[in-house]
GROMACS .gro file of C-alpha atoms in nm:
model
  390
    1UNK     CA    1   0.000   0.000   0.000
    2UNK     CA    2   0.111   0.338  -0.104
    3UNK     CA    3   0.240   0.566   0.209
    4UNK     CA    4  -0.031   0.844   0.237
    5UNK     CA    5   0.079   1.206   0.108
    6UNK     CA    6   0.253   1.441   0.317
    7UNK     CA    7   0.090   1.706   0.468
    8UNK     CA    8   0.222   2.033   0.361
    9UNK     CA    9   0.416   2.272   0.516
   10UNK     CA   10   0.297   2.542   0.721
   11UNK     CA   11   0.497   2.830   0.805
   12UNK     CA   12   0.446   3.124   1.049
   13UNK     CA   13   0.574   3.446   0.915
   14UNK     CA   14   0.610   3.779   1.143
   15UNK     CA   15   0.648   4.097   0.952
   16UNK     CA   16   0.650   4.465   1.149
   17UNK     CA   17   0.765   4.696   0.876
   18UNK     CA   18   0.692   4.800   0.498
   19UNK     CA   19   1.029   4.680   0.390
   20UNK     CA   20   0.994   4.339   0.615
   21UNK     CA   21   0.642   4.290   0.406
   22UNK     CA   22   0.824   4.338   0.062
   23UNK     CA   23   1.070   4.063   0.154
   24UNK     CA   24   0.807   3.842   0.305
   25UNK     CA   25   0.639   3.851  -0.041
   26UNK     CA   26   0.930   3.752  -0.196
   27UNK     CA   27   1.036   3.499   0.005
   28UNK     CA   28   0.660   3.341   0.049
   29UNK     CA   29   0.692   3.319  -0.337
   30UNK     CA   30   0.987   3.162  -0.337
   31UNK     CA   31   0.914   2.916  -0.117
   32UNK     CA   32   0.603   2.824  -0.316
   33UNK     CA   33   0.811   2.808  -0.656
   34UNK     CA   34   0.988   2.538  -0.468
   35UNK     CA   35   0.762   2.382  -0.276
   36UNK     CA   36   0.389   2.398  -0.405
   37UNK     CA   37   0.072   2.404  -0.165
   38UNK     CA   38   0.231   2.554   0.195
   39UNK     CA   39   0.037   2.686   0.456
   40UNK     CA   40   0.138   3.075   0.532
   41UNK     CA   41   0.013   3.209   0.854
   42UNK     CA   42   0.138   3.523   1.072
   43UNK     CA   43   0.144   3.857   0.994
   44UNK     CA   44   0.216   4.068   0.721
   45UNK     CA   45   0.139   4.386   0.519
   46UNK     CA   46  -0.076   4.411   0.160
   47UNK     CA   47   0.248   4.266  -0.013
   48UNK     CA   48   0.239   3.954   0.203
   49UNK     CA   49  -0.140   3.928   0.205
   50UNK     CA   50  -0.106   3.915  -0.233
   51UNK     CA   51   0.073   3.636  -0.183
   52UNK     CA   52  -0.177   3.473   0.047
   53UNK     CA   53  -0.061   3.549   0.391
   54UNK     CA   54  -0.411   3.589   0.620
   55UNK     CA   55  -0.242   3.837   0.856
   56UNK     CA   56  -0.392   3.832   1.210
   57UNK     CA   57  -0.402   4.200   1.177
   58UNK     CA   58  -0.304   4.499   0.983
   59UNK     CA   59   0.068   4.546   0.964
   60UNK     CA   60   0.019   4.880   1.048
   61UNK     CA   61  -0.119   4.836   1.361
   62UNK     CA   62   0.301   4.749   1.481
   63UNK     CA   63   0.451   4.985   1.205
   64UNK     CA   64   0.588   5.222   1.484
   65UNK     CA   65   0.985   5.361   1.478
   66UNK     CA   66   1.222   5.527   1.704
   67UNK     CA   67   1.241   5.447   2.117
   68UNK     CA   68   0.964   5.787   2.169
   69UNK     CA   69   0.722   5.621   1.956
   70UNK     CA   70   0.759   5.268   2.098
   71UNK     CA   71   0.711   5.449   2.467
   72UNK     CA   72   0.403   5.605   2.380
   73UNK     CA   73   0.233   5.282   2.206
   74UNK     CA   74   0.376   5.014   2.439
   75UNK     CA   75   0.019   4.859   2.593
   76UNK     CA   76  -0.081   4.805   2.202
   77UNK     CA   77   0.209   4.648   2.116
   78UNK     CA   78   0.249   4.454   2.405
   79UNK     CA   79  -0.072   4.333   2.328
   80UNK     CA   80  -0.027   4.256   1.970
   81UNK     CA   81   0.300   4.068   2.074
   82UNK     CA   82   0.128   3.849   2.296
   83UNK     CA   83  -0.158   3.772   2.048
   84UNK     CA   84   0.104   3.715   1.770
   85UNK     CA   85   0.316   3.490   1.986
   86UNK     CA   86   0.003   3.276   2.145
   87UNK     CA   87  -0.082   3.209   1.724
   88UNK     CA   88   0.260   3.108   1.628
   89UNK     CA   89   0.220   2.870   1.916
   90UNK     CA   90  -0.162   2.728   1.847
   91UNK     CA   91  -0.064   2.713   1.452
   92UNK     CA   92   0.248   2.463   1.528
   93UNK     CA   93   0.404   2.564   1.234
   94UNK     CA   94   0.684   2.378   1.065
   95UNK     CA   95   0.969   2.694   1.103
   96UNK     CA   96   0.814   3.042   1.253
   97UNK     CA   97   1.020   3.365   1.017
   98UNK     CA   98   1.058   3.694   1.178
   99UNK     CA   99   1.131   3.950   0.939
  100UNK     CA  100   1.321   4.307   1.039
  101UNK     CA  101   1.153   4.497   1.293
  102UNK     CA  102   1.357   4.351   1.559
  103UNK     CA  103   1.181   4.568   1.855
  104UNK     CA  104   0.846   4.419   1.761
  105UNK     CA  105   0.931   4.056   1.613
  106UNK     CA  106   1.196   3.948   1.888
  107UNK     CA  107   0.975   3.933   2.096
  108UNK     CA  108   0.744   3.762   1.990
  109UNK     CA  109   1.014   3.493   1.897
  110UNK     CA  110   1.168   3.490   2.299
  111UNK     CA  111   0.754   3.377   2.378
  112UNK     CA  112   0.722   3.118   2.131
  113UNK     CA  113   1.078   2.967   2.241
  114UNK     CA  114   0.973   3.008   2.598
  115UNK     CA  115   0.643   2.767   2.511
  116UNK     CA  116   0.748   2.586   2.257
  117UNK     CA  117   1.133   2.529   2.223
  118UNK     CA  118   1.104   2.270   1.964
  119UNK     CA  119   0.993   2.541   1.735
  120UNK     CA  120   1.270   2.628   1.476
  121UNK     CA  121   1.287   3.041   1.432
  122UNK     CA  122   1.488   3.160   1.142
  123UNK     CA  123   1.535   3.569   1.178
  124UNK     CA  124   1.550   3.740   0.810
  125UNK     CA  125   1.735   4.017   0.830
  126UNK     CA  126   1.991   4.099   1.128
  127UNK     CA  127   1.972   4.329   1.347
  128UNK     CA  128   2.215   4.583   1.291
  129UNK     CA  129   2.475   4.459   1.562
  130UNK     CA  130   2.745   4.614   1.413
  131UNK     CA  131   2.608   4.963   1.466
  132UNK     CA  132   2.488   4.972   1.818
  133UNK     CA  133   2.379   4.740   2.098
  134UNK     CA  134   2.631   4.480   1.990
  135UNK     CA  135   2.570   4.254   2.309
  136UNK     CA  136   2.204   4.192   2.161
  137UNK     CA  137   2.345   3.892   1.903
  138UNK     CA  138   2.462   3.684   2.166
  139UNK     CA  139   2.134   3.690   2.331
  140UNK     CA  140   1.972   3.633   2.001
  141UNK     CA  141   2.113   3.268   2.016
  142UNK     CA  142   1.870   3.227   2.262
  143UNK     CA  143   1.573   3.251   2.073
  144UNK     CA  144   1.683   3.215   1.686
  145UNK     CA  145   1.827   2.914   1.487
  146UNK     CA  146   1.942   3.118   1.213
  147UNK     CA  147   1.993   3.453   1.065
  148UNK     CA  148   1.978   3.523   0.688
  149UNK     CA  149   2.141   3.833   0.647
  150UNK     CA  150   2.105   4.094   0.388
  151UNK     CA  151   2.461   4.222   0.383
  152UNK     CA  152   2.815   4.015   0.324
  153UNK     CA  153   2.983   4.138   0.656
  154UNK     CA  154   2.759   4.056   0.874
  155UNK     CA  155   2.833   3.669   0.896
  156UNK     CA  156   3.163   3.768   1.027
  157UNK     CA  157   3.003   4.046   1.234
  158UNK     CA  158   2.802   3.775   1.420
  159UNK     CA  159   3.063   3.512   1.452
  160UNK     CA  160   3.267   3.768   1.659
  161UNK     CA  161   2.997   3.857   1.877
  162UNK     CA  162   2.926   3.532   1.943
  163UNK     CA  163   2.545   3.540   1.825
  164UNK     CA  164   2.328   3.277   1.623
  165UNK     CA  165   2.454   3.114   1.306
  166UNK     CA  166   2.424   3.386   1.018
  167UNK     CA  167   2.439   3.300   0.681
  168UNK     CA  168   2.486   3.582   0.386
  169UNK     CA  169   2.165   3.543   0.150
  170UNK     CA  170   2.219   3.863  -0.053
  171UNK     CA  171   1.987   4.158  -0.097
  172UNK     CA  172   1.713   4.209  -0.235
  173UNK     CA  173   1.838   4.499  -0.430
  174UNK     CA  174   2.096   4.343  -0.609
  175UNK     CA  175   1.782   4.147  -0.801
  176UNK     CA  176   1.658   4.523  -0.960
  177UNK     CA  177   2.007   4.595  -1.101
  178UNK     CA  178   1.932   4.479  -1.424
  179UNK     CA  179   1.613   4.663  -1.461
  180UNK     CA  180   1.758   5.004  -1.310
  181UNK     CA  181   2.045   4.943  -1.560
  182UNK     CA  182   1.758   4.911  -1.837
  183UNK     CA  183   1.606   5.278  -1.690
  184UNK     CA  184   1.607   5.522  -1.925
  185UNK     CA  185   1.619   5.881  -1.733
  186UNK     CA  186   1.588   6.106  -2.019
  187UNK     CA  187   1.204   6.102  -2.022
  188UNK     CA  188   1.189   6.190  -1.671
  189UNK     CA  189   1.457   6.495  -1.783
  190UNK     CA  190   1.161   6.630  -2.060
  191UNK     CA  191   0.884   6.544  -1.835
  192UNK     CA  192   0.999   6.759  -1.597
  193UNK     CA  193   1.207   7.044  -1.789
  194UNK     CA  194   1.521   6.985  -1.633
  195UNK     CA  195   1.819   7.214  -1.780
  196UNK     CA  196   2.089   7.039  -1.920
  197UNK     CA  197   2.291   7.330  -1.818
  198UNK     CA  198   2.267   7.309  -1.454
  199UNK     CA  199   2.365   7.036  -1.258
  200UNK     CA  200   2.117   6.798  -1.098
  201UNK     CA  201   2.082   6.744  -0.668
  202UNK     CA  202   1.923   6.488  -0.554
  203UNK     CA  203   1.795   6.565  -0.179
  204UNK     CA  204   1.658   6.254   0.008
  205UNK     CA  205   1.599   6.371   0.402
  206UNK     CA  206   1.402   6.002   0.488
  207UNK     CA  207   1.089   5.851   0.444
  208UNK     CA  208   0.982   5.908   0.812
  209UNK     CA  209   0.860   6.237   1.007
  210UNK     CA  210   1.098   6.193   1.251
  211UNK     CA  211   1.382   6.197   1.017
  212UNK     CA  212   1.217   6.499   0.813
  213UNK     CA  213   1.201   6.679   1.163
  214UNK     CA  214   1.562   6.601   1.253
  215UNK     CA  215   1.697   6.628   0.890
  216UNK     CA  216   1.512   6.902   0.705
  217UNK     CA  217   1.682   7.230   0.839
  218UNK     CA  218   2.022   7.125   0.800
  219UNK     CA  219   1.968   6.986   0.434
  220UNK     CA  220   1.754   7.335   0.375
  221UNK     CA  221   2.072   7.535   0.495
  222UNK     CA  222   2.285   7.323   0.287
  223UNK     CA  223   2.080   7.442  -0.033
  224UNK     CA  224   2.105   7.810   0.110
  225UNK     CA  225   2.482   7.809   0.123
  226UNK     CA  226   2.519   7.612  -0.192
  227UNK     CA  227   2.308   7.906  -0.363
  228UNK     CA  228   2.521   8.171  -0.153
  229UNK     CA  229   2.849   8.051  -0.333
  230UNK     CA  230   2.704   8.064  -0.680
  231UNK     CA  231   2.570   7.756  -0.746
  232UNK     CA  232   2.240   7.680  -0.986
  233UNK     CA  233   2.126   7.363  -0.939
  234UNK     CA  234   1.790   7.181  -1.015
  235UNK     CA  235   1.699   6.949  -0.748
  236UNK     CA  236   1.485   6.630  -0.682
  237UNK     CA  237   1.310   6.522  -0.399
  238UNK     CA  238   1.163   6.177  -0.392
  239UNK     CA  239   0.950   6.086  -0.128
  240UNK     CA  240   0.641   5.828  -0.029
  241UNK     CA  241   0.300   5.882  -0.005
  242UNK     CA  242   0.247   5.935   0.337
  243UNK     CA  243   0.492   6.204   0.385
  244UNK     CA  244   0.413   6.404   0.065
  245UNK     CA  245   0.212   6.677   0.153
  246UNK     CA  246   0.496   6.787   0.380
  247UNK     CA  247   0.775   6.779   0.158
  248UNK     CA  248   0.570   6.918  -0.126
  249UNK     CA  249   0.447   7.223   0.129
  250UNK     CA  250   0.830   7.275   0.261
  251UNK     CA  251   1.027   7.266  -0.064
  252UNK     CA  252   0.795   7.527  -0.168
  253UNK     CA  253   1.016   7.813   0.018
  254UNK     CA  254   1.404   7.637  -0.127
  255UNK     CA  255   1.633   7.854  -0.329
  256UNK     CA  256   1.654   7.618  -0.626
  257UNK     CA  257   1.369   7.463  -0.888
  258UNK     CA  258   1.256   7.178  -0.711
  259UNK     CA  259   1.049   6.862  -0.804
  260UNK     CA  260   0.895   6.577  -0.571
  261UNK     CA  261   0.836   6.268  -0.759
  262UNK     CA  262   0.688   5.977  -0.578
  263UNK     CA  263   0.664   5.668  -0.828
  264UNK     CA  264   0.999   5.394  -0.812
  265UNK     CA  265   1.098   5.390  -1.173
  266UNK     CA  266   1.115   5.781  -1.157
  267UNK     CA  267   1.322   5.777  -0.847
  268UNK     CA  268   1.611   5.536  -1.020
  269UNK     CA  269   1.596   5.700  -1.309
  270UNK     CA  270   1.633   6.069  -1.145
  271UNK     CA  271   1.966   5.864  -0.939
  272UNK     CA  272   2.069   5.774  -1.291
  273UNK     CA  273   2.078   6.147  -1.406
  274UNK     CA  274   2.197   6.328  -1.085
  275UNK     CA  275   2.507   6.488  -1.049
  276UNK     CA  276   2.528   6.407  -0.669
  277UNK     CA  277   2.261   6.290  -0.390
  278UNK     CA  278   2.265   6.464  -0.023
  279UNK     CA  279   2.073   6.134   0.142
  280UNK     CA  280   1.989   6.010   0.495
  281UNK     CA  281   2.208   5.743   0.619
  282UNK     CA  282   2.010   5.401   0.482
  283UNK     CA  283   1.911   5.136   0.242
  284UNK     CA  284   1.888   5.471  -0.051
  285UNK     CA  285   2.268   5.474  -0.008
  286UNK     CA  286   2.317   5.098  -0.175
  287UNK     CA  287   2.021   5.204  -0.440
  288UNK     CA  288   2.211   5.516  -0.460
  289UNK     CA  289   2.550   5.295  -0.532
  290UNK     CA  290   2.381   5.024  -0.791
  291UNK     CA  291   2.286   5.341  -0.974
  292UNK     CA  292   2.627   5.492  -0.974
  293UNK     CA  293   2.526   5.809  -0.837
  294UNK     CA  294   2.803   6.004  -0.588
  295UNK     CA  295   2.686   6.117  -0.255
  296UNK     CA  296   2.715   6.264   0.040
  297UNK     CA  297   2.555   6.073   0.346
  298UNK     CA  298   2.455   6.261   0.672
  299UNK     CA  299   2.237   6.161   0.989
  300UNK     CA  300   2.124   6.305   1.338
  301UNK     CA  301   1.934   6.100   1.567
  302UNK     CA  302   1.712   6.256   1.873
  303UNK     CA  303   1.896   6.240   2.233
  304UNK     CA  304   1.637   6.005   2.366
  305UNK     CA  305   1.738   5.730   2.093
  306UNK     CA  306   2.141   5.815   2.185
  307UNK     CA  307   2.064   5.685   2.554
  308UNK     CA  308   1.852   5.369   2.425
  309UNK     CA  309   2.084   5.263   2.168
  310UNK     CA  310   2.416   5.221   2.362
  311UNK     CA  311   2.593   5.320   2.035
  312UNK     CA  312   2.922   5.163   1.972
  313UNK     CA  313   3.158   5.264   1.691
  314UNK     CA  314   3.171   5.101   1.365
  315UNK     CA  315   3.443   5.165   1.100
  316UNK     CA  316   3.154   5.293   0.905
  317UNK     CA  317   2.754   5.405   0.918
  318UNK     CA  318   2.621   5.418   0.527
  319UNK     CA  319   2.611   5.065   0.403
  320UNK     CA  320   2.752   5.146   0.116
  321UNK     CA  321   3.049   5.193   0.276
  322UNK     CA  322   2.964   4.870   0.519
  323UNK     CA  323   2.974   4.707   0.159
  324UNK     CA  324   3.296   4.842   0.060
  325UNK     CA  325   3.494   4.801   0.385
  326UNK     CA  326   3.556   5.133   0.363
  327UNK     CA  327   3.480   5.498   0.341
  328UNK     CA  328   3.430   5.611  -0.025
  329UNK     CA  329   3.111   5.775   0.028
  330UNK     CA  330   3.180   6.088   0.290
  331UNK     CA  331   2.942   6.044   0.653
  332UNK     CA  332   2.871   6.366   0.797
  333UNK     CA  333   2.665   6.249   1.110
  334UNK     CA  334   2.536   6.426   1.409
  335UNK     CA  335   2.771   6.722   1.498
  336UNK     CA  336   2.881   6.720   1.151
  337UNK     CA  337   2.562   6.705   0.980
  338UNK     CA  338   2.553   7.052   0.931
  339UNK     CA  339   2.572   7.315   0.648
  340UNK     CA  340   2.921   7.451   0.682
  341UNK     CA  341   3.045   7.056   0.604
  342UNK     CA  342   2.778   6.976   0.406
  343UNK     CA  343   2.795   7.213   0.130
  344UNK     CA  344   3.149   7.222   0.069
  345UNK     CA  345   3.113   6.817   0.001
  346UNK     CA  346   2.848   6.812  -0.177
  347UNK     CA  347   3.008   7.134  -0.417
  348UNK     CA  348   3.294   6.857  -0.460
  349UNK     CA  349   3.117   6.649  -0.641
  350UNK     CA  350   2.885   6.891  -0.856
  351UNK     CA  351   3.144   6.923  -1.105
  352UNK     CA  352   3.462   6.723  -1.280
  353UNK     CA  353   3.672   6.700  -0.954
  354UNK     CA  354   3.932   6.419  -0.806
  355UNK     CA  355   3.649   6.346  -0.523
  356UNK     CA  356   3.418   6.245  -0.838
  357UNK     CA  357   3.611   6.071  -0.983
  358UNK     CA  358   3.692   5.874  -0.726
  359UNK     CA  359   3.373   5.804  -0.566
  360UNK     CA  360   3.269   5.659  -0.925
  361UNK     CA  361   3.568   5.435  -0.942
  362UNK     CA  362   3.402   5.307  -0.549
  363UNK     CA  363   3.062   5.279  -0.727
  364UNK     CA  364   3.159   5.060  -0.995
  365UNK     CA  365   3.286   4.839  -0.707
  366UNK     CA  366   2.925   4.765  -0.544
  367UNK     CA  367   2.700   4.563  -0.765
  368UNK     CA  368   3.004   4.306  -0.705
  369UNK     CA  369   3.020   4.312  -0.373
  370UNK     CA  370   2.693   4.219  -0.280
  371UNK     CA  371   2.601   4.001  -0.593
  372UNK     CA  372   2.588   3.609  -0.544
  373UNK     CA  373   2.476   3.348  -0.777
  374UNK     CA  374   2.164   3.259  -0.632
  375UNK     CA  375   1.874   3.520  -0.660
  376UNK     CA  376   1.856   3.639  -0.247
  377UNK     CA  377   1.478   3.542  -0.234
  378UNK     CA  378   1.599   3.172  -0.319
  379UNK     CA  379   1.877   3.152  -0.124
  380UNK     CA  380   1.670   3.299   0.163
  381UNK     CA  381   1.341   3.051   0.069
  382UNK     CA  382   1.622   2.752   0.059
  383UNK     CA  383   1.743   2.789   0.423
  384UNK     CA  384   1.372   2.801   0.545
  385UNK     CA  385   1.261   2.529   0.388
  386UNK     CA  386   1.585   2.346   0.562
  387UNK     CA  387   1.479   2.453   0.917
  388UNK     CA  388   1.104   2.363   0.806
  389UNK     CA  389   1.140   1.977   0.690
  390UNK     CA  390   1.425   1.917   0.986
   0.00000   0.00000   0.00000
C-alpha cells in the first residue's frame, strides 16, 4: 500500500515593517516556486497578504519607529505581541520567520521559544549589531536558529559577537540591477524640464517624520549656502506617499527649482541622471551605489534614541560603505551634519573633480560586492525550507 501524502508545510511568518512585508512577499513566493501548496500564517502587510498570507491583523497596527514612539504605544504592542506569539504557538508551524523589525518581532520569537522550544525560528534580516547594541546577538542565540542576512559582513560580524549562526543570502536589491540598468532617465529629464545646463541634486531627508524633523533644516541650509556661493542647481526630492504633503508644502520656500516625484521607476531614473545625492544614512545609499550616483551621506538621531541605543563605533555608518569596507562615500553624522560641512562636500562632487572621480571608481565596485549566484529570495526561501522539513 502506497504511504499516504505528506501534509504540507505550514509556516508562520512575522512581519512589522513596509520593507519586512516586501521581503516576506518575496520569500513566500519563493518558497512556493519550490515547494507547491504551503500553509502561510502570521502577519504581514498588503504585499504579504497578495501572496496569500491571512495576517492576524493589519501590519500597520506594529509599524511604529524610534524608542519615543515605541514608549508612547507600548500597551498596544504589548498586546499585539502576545496575540502574535500565542498564534505562532496554536498554529504549530513547521519553522516560525521573523522579518526586520527587531523591537516588535523578537519578541514575539523569545515567547514562542519560551512555550514551545522545539519550534525552529529563522530571523531574516539581522539586526544591525554592528552599529549599536552589539551585546544583543549573543542573546539572540537564545531565541533564533538562524539569521539570513542581507549584507556580506555581517556573517563575520556575528561570529565575533558570538550570536546565532548567520548566513549571507544577498539583498534584495541586487535582483533590480538589471532593470535600473535598463532605466532610461531622459524622459523623466523632458517630463519635468530639467536644464541640461545646470547640474542635478538629488535631496533625500528620509521617508519618516521623525527623520524629516531632525533632517530638514540642516539639508535646507545646505541648499542656502550652496546658492550663496554661486551655485544653480535643479533638485529632486523623492518621497512616499504618506509624507508628501509635507515635503511638497516645505520645498515650496528652497532657493533652487525643485520637483517631488513619488513613483519607483522615476526615483532610479532621477539617481541615474543626478550629479550628486545629499541622502539620509540608509538602504537609498546601496540604491544610490547600484545606480552609480556620488553622494554625500549625513544623519542626526534625537537624544532620547542616543541613551537607548548604547551606540558603539563602527568603522563605518552608510552601508555602502559597510559594503565596501571602507569609506568612499563621505558620513557627515550628528555634529557634523551641518551646512558649513555639508555644502562644501556636496560642491565637490557637482562638477569634474578628483572626489568624483573617485567616488565613481568606489561605485563601480558595489554591484560586485553584494552580488551572489543565487537570486537572495531563493537563497533565503532555501534555508527556510531546511529549518522547516528538519
Amino acid at each position: 500500500m502506497s504511504a499516504p501524502p505528506a501534509r504540507p508545510l505550514r509556516i508562520f511568518l512575522v512581519a512589522g515593517e513596509h520593507s519586512g512585508d516586501a521581503l516576506g512577499a518575496r520569500l513566500m513566493m519563493a518558497l512556493t516556486a519550490q515547494r507547491p501548496g504551503i500553509s502561510f500564517s502570521g502577519v504581514g502587510g498588503p504585499r504579504m497578504t497578495g501572496a496569500g498570507l491571512n495576517s492576524l491583523f493589519p501590519m500597520s497596527d506594529i509599524a511604529v519607529i524610534g524608542p519615543a514612539a515605541i514608549i508612547e504605544h507600548l500597551p498596544h504592542l504589548l498586546r499585539r505581541i502576545r496575540e502574535t506569539a500565542q498564534a505562532a504557538i496554536e498554529a504549530s508551524p513547521d519553522v516560525v520567520v521573523i522579518i526586520d523589525a527587531p523591537e516588535f518581532t523578537h519578541r514575539v520569537a523569545r515567547r514562542i521559544r519560551r512555550a514551545r522550544p522545539d519550534l525552529r525560528i529563522v530571523n531574516y534580516v539581522s539586526p544591525s549589531v554592528w552599529a549599536w547594541r552589539s551585546w544583543r546577538a549573543a542573546r539572540m542565540r537564545a531565541y533564533v536558529d538562524e539569521v539570513l542576512a542581507l549584507l556580506p559582513f555581517e556573517p563575520d560580524v556575528h561570529a565575533r559577537l558570538g550570536g546565532p549562526p548567520c548566513t549571507y543570502v544577498g539583498h534584495p536589491l541586487i535582483e533590480r540591477r538589471h532593470w535600473i540598468n535598463a532605466l532610461d532617465p531622459q524622459g523623466l529629464r523632458e517630463r519635468l524640464g530639467l536644464s541640461v545646463e545646470r547640474p542635478l541634486l538629488l535631496v533625500l531627508p528620509g521617508s519618516r517624520r521623525s527623520e524629516l524633523a531632525r533632517l530638514w533644516g540642516p539639508f535646507t541650509a545646505t541648499l542656502e549656502a550652496l546658492r550663496a556661493t554661486g551655485h544653480r542647481l535643479d533638485v529632486i526630492v523623492p518621497t512616499v506617499e504618506n509624507v508628501r504633503e509635507i515635503v511638497e508644502e516645505r520645498v515650496k520656500h528652497w532657493p533652487f527649482p525643485t520637483h517631488v516625484i513619488e513613483d519607483e521607476a522615476d526615483k532610479f531614473r532621477a539617481f541615474k541622471l543626478a550629479s550628486a545625492a545629499l541622502a539620509a544614512s540608509g538602504t537609498v545609499t546601496l540604491e544610490l551605489a547600484l545606480a552609480g550616483c556620488p553622494m554625500i551621506v549625513a544623519y542626526r538621531v534625537d537624544r532620547l534614541a542616543l541613551l537607548f541605543r548604547r551606540l558603539v563605533r563602527p568603522p563605518h555608518f552608510a552601508l555602502a560603505n559597510l559594503v565596501l569596507g571602507e569609506r568612499a562615500f563621505p558620513e557627515l553624522m550628528q555634529e557634523s551634519c551641518v551646512p558649513e560641512e555639508l555644502a562644501p562636500a556636496l560642491a565637490a562632487l557637482l562638477t569634474d573633480t578628483p572626489e568624483r572621480a573617485r567616488q565613481l571608481e568606489a561605485l563601480a565596485r558595489v554591484p560586485e560586492a553584494i552580488s551572489m549566484g543565487t537570486p537572495p529570495a531563493i537563497a533565503a526561501a532555501m534555508r527556510v525550507l531546511a529549518h522547516a522539513e528538519r
